[in-house]
Coordinates of C-alpha atoms and ligand atoms in Angstrom, one line a residue:
X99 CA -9.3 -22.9 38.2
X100 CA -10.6 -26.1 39.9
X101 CA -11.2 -24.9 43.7
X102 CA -13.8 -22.8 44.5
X103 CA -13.4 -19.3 46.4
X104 CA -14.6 -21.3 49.7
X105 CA -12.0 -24.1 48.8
X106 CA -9.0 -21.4 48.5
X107 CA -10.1 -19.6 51.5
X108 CA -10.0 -23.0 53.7
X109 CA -7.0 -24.3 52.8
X110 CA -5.3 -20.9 53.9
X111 CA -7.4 -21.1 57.2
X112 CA -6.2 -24.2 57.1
X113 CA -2.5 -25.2 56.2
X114 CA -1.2 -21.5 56.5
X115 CA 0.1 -20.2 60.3
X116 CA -2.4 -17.3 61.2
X117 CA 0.4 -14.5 61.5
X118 CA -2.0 -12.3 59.4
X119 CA -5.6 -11.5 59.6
X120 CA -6.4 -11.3 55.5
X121 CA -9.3 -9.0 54.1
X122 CA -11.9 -11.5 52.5
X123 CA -10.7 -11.1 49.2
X124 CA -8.7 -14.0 47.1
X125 CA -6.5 -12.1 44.4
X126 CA -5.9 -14.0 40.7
X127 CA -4.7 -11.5 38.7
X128 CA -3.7 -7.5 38.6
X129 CA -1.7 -5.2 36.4
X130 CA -1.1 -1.7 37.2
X131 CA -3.6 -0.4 39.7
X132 CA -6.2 -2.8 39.3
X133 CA -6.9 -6.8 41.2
X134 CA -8.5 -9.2 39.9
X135 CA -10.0 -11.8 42.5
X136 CA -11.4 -15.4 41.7
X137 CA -14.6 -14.5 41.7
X138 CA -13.9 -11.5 38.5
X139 CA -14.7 -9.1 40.7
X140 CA -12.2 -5.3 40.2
X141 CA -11.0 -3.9 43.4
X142 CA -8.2 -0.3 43.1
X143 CA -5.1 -1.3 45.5
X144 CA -4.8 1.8 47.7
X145 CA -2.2 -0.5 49.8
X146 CA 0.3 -1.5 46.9
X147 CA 2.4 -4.1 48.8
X148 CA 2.8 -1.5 51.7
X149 CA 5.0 0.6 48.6
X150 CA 6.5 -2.8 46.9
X151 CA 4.2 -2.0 44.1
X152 CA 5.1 2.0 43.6
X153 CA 5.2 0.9 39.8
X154 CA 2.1 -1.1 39.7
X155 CA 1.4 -4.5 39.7
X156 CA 3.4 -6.0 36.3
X157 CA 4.5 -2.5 35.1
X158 CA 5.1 -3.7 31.3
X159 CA 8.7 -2.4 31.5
X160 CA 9.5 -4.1 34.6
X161 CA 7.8 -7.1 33.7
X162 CA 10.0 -7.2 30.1
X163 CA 13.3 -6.8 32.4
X164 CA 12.4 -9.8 34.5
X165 CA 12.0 -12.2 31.1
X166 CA 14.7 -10.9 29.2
X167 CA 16.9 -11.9 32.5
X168 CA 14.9 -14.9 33.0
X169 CA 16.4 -16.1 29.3
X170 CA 20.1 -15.1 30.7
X171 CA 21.3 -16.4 34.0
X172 CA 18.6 -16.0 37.3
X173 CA 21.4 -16.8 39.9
X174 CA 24.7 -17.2 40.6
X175 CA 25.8 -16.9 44.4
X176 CA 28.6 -13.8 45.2
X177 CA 31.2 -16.6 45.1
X178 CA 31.4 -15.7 41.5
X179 CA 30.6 -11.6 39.6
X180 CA 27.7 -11.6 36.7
X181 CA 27.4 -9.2 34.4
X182 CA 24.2 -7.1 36.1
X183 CA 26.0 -7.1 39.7
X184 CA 28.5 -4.1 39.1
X185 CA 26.1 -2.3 37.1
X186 CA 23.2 -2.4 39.3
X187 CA 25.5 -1.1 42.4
X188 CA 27.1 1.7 40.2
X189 CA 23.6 3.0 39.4
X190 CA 21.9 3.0 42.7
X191 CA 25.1 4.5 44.2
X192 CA 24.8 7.0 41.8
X193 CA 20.8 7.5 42.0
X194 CA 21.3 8.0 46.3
X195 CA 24.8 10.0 45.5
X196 CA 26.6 7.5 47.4
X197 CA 29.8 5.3 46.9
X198 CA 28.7 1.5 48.2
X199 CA 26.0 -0.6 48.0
X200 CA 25.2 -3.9 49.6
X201 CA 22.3 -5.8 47.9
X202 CA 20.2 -8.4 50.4
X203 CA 17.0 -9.3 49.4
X204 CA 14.3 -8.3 52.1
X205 CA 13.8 -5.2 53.9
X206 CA 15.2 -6.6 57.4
X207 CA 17.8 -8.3 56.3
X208 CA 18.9 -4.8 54.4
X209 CA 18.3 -3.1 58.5
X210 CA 20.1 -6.1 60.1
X211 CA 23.0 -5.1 57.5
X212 CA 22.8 -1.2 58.5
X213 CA 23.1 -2.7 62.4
X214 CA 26.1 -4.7 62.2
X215 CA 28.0 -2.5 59.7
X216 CA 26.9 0.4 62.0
X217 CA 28.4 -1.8 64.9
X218 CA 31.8 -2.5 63.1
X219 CA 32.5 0.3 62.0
X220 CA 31.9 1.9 65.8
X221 CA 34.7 -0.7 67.0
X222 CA 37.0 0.0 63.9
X223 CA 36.8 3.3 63.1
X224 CA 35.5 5.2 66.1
X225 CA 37.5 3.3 68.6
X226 CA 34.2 2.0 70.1
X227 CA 35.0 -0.6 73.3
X228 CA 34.6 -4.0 71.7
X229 CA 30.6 -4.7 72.8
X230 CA 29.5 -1.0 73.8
X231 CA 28.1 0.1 71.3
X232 CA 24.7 1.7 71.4
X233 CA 22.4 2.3 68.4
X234 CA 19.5 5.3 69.3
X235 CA 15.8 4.3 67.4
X236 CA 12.7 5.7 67.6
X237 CA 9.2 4.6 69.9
X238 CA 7.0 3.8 67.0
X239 CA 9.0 2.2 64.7
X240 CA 9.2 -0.8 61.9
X241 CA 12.2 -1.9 61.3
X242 CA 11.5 -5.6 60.4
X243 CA 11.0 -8.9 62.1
X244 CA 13.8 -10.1 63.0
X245 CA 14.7 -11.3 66.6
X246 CA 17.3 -8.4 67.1
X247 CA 14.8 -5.7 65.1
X248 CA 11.8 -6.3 67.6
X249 CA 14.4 -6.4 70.5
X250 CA 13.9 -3.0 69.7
X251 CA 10.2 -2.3 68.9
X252 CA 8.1 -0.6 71.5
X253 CA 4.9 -2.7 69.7
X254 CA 3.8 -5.5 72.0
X255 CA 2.7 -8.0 68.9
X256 CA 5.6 -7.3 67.1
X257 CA 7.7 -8.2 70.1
X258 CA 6.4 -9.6 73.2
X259 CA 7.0 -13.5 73.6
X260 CA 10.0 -13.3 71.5
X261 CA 12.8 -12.4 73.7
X262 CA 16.1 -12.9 75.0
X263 CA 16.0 -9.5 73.4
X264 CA 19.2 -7.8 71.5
X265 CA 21.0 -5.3 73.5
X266 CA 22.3 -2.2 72.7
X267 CA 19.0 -0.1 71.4
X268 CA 18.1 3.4 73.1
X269 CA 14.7 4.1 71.9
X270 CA 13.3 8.3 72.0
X271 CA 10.1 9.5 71.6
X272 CA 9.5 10.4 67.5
X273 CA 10.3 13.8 66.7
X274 CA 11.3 14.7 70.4
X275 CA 14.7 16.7 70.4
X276 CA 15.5 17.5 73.5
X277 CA 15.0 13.6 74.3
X278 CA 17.4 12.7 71.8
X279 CA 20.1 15.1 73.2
X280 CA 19.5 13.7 76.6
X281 CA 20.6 10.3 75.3
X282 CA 23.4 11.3 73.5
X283 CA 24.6 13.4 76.5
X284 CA 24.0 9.8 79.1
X285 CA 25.1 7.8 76.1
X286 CA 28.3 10.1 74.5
X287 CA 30.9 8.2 72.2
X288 CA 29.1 4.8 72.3
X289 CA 26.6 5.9 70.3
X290 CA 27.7 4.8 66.6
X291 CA 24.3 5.5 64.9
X292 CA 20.7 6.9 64.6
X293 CA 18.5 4.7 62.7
X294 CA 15.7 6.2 61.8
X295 CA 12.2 6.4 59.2
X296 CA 12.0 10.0 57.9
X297 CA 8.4 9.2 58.2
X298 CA 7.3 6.7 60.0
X299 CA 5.0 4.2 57.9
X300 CA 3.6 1.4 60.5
X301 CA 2.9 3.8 62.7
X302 CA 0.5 5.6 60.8
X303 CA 2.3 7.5 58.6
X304 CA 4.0 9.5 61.1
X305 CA 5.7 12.7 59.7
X306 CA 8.1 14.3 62.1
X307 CA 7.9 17.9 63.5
X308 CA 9.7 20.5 61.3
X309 CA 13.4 20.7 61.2
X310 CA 13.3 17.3 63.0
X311 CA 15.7 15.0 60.8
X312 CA 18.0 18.2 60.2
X313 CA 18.5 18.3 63.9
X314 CA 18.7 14.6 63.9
X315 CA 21.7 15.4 61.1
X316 CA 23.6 17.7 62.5
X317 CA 23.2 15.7 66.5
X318 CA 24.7 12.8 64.5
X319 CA 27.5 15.1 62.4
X320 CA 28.7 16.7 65.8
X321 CA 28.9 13.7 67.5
X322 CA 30.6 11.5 65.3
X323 CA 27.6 9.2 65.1
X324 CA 26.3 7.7 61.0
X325 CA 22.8 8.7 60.3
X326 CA 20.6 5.7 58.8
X327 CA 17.6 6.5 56.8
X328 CA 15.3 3.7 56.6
X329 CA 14.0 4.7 53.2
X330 CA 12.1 1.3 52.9
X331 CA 8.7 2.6 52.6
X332 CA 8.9 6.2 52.3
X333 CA 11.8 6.0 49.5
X334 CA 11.5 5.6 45.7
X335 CA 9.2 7.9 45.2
X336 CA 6.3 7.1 47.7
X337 CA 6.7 10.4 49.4
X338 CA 7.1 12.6 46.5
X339 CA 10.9 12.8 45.9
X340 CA 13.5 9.8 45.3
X341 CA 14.2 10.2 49.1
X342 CA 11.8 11.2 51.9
X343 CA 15.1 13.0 53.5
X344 CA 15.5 15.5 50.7
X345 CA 12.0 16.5 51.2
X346 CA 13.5 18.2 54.8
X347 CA 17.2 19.0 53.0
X348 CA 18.8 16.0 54.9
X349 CA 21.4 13.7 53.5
X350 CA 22.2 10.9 56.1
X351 CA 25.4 8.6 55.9
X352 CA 23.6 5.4 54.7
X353 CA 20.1 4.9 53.1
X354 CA 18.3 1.7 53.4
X355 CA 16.3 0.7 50.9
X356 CA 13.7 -2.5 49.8
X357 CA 10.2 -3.0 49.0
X358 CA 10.0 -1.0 45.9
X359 CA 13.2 -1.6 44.6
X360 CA 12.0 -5.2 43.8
X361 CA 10.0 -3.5 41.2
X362 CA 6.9 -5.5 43.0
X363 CA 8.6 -8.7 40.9
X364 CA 11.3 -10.0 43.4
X365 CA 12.4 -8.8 46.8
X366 CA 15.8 -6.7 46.4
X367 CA 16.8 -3.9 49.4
X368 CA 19.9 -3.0 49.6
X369 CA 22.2 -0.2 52.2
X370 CA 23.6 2.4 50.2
X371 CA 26.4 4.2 51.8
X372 CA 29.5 5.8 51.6
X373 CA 33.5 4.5 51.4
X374 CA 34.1 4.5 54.9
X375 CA 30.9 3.1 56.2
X376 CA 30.4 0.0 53.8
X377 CA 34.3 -0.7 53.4
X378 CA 34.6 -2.1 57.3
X379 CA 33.1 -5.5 55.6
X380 CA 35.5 -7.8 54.4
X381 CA 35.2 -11.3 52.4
X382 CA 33.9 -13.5 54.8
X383 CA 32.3 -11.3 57.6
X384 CA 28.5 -10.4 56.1
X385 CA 26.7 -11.8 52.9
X386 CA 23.5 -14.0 51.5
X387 CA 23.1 -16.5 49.1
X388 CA 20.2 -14.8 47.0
X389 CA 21.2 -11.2 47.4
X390 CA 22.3 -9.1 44.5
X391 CA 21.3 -12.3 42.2
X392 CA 21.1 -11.5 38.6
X393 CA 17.5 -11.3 38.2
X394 CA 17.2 -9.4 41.6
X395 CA 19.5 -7.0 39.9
X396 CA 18.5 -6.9 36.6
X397 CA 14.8 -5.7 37.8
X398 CA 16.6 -3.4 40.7
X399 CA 18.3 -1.5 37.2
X400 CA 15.1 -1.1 35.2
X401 CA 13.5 0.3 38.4
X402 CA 16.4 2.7 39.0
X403 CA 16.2 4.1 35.2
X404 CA 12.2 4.8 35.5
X405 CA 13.4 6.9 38.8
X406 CA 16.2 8.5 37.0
X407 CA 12.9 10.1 34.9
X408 CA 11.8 11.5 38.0
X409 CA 8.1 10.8 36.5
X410 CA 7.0 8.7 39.5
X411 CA 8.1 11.3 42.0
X412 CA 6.6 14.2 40.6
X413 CA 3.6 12.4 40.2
X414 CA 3.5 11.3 43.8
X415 CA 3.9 15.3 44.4
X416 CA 1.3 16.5 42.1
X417 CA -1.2 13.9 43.0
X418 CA -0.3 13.9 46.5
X419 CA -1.5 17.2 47.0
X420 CA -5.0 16.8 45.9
X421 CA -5.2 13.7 47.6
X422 CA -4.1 15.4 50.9
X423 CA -6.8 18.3 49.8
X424 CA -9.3 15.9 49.5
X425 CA -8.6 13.8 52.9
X426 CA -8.4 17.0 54.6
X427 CA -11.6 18.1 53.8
X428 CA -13.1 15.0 55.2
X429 CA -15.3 16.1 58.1
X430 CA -13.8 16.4 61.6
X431 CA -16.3 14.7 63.5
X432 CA -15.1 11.6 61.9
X433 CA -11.9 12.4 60.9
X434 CA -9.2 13.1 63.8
X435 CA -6.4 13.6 61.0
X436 CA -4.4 13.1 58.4
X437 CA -0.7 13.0 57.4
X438 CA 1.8 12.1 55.3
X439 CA 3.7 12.9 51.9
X440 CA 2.9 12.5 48.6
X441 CA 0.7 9.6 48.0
X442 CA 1.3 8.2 51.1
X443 CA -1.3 9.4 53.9
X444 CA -2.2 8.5 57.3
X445 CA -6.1 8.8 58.4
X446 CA -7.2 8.8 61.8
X447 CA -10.6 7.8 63.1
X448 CA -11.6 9.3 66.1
X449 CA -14.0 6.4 66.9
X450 CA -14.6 4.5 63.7
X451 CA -12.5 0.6 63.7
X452 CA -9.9 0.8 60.7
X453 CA -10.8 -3.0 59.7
X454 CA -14.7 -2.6 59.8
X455 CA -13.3 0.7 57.2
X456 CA -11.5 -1.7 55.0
X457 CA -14.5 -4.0 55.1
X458 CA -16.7 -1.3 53.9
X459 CA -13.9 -0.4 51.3
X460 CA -13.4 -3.7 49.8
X461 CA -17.5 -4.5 49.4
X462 CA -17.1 -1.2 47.2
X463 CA -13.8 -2.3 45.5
X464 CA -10.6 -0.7 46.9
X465 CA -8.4 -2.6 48.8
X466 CA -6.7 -1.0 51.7
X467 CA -5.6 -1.8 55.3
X468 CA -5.8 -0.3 58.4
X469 CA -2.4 0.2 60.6
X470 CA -3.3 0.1 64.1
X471 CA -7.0 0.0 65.2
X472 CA -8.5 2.8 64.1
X473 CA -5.6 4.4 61.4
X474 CA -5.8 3.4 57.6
X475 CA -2.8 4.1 55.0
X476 CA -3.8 5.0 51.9
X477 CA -0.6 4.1 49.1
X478 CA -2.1 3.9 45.9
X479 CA 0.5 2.6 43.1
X480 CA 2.1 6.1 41.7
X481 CA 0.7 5.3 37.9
X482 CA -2.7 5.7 39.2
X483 CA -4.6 8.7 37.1
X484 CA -6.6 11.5 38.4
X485 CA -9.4 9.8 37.8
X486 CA -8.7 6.3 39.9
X487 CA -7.5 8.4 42.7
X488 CA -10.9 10.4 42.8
X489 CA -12.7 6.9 42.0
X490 CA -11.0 5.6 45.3
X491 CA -11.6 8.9 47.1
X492 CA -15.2 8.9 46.5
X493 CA -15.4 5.0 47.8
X494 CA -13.3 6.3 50.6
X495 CA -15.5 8.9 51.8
X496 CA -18.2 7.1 51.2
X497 CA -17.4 3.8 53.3
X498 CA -16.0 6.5 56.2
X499 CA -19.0 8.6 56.1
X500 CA -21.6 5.7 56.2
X501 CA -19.6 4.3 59.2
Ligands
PLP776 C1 8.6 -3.0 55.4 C2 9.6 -2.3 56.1 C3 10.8 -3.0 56.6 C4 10.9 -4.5 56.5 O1 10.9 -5.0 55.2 P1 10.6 -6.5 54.9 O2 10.9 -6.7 53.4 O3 9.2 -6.8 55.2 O4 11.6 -7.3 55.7 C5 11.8 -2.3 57.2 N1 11.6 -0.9 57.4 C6 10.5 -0.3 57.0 C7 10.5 1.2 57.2 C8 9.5 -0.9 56.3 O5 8.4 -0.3 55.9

């Protein structure tokens, strides 16, 4: 190491853009739970890559996937088949109980994938007017950062100064059903899809009313309209099950996936969907140079056979619910609420500022990050033990209680 903390710190300042606001901390090494920054200084990751790290950071099995495909063949382009491609789309078919998958690489591009096939398959199988259709999402949401995905976003820094805008988006209150019925009543047989988070993670860790994505289900089923789950951050095990949807009994017609699937190695997302949906692609009409590359794939696998365990998602549930206990018993006067599944929580302040929080918390070595102004989301990896989680709980408590 030749620069100095200061050193590191400026040259960000200096030669990266400023679209994010960093915690002071300057990270040089980490496996499982645990950072390391420059200055040898521990810090717990309640943030885990918002989910890319579910596994931990380096997870010793995921990490032994990557080099043995790093001594076989890294990429290839879909111009020609490898021998990890097929395999890795049979198994996360199989994992989700769907037919198709079509790997991309980041978590938009995987959205921007659902929207178009969405689109298509409106003109070509629903008879859809060439142009009309209308995809319904949800106030609230993170899809992305696309130009088309914030066309849609009802959060002004994600969006404002960015238009022309995409057309085509209806956007309802979260969790508000008589809302949604109103726009597919104004909207009918245009509409060719809900896309929509389970829970909604940016926001806070939103968790919809009861019996709110069944009746999202069965709106969709009687109207002829696909169901998208944006399983990105509430999927592969973050929420306490392989899918946040089963949690509420729901299967939708396509499941989007990311972050985590990348094992916290490489970025890999994918939509996972069924015969009908996926098959309106053909050669020519959607694709990516780096996605579903062998060492995207080969990674994507090994992360797929530790969920087949079901380990990670019953930890999330047993842990989960002693974390939940614990946040909940966090004193109201401070404490406006809490949500979420699993190891995945929301914590509202009712006056305390989330980033003076996460100051507090990284002087006493956790690293987490607050949502919007005065919400934190706490997503420790799902290897951490009892004993880390209490560890961060008790920082956590403390840094909220001496606010
Ligand atoms: C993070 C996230 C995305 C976007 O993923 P990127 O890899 O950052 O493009 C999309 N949807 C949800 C629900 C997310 O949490």
């Amino acid at each position: 190491m030749t620069e100095t903390l200061a050193d590191l710190a400026g040259l960000t300042r200096e030669f990266s853009a400023h679209n994010y606001h960093p915690l002071p901390v300057i990270a040089a090494t980490a496996s499982g739970v645990w950072v390391t920054d420059v200055a040898g200084r521990r810090y717990l990751d309640m943030l885990a890559g918002y989910s890319a790290l579910n596994f931990g950071h380096r997870h010793p099995r995921l990490v032994a996937a990557a080099r043995r495909q790093l001594d076989r063949v890294t990429l290839m382009s879909r111009a020609f088949d490898h021998d990890q491609f097929g395999p890795f789309c049979a198994e996360l078919a199989e994992l989700a109980g769907m037919d198709m998958v079509l790997p991309m690489n980041t978590g938009a591009e995987a959205v921007e994938t659902a929207i178009k096939v969405a689109r298509k398959w409106g003109y070509e199988v629903r008879g859809v007017p060439d142009g009309q259709a209308v995809i319904v999402v949800f106030d609230g949401n993170f899809h992305g950062r696309t130009t088309t995905i914030v066309s849609f976003s009802s959060d002004p820094d994600a969006k404002n100064g960015f238009g022309p805008y995409t057309p085509g988006f209806v956007s309802v209150r979260y969790g508000d059903m008589p809302a949604l019925k109103s726009v597919f009543a104004a909207y009918g047989p245009r509409i060719v899809a809900v896309l929509i988070e389970p829970v909604q993670g940016e926001a806070g860790v939103i968790v919809p009313p009861p019996g709110f994505l069944a009746g999202v289900r069965e709106l969709c089923t009687s109207a002829g309209a696909l169901m998208i789950a944006d399983e990105i951050q509430s999927g592969l095990g973050r929420a306490g099950a392989t899918f946040a949807c089963s949690l509420e009994g729901v299967e939708p017609d396509a499941y989007l996936l990311g972050k985590a699937l990348g094992g916290g190695i490489v970025p890999v997302s994918a939509m996972v969907s069924t015969r009908p949906v996926l098959g309106v692609l053909r050669p020519g009409q959607h694709g990516s140079t780096f996605g579903g590359n062998p060492l995207a794939c080969a990674v994507g696998r090994e992360v797929i056979a530790m969920l087949r365990t079901g380990e990670y998602q019953a930890r999330s549930a047993e842990l989960g619910a002693r974390f939940h206990a614990r946040l909940r018993a966090l004193p109201s006067s401070v404490v406006s609420s809490v949500r979420g599944r699993g190891l995945w929580a929301g914590v509202s302040f009712r006056s305390l500022d989330g980033r003076a929080v996460c100051e507090r918390l990284l002087s006493l070595g956790v690293l987490a990050k607050e949502t919007h102004g005065t919400t934190i989301r706490l997503a420790p990896p799902l290897v951490i033990t009892e004993d880390e989680l209490d560890w961060a709980l008790e920082r956590f408590t403390e840094a909220v209680l001496t606010g």
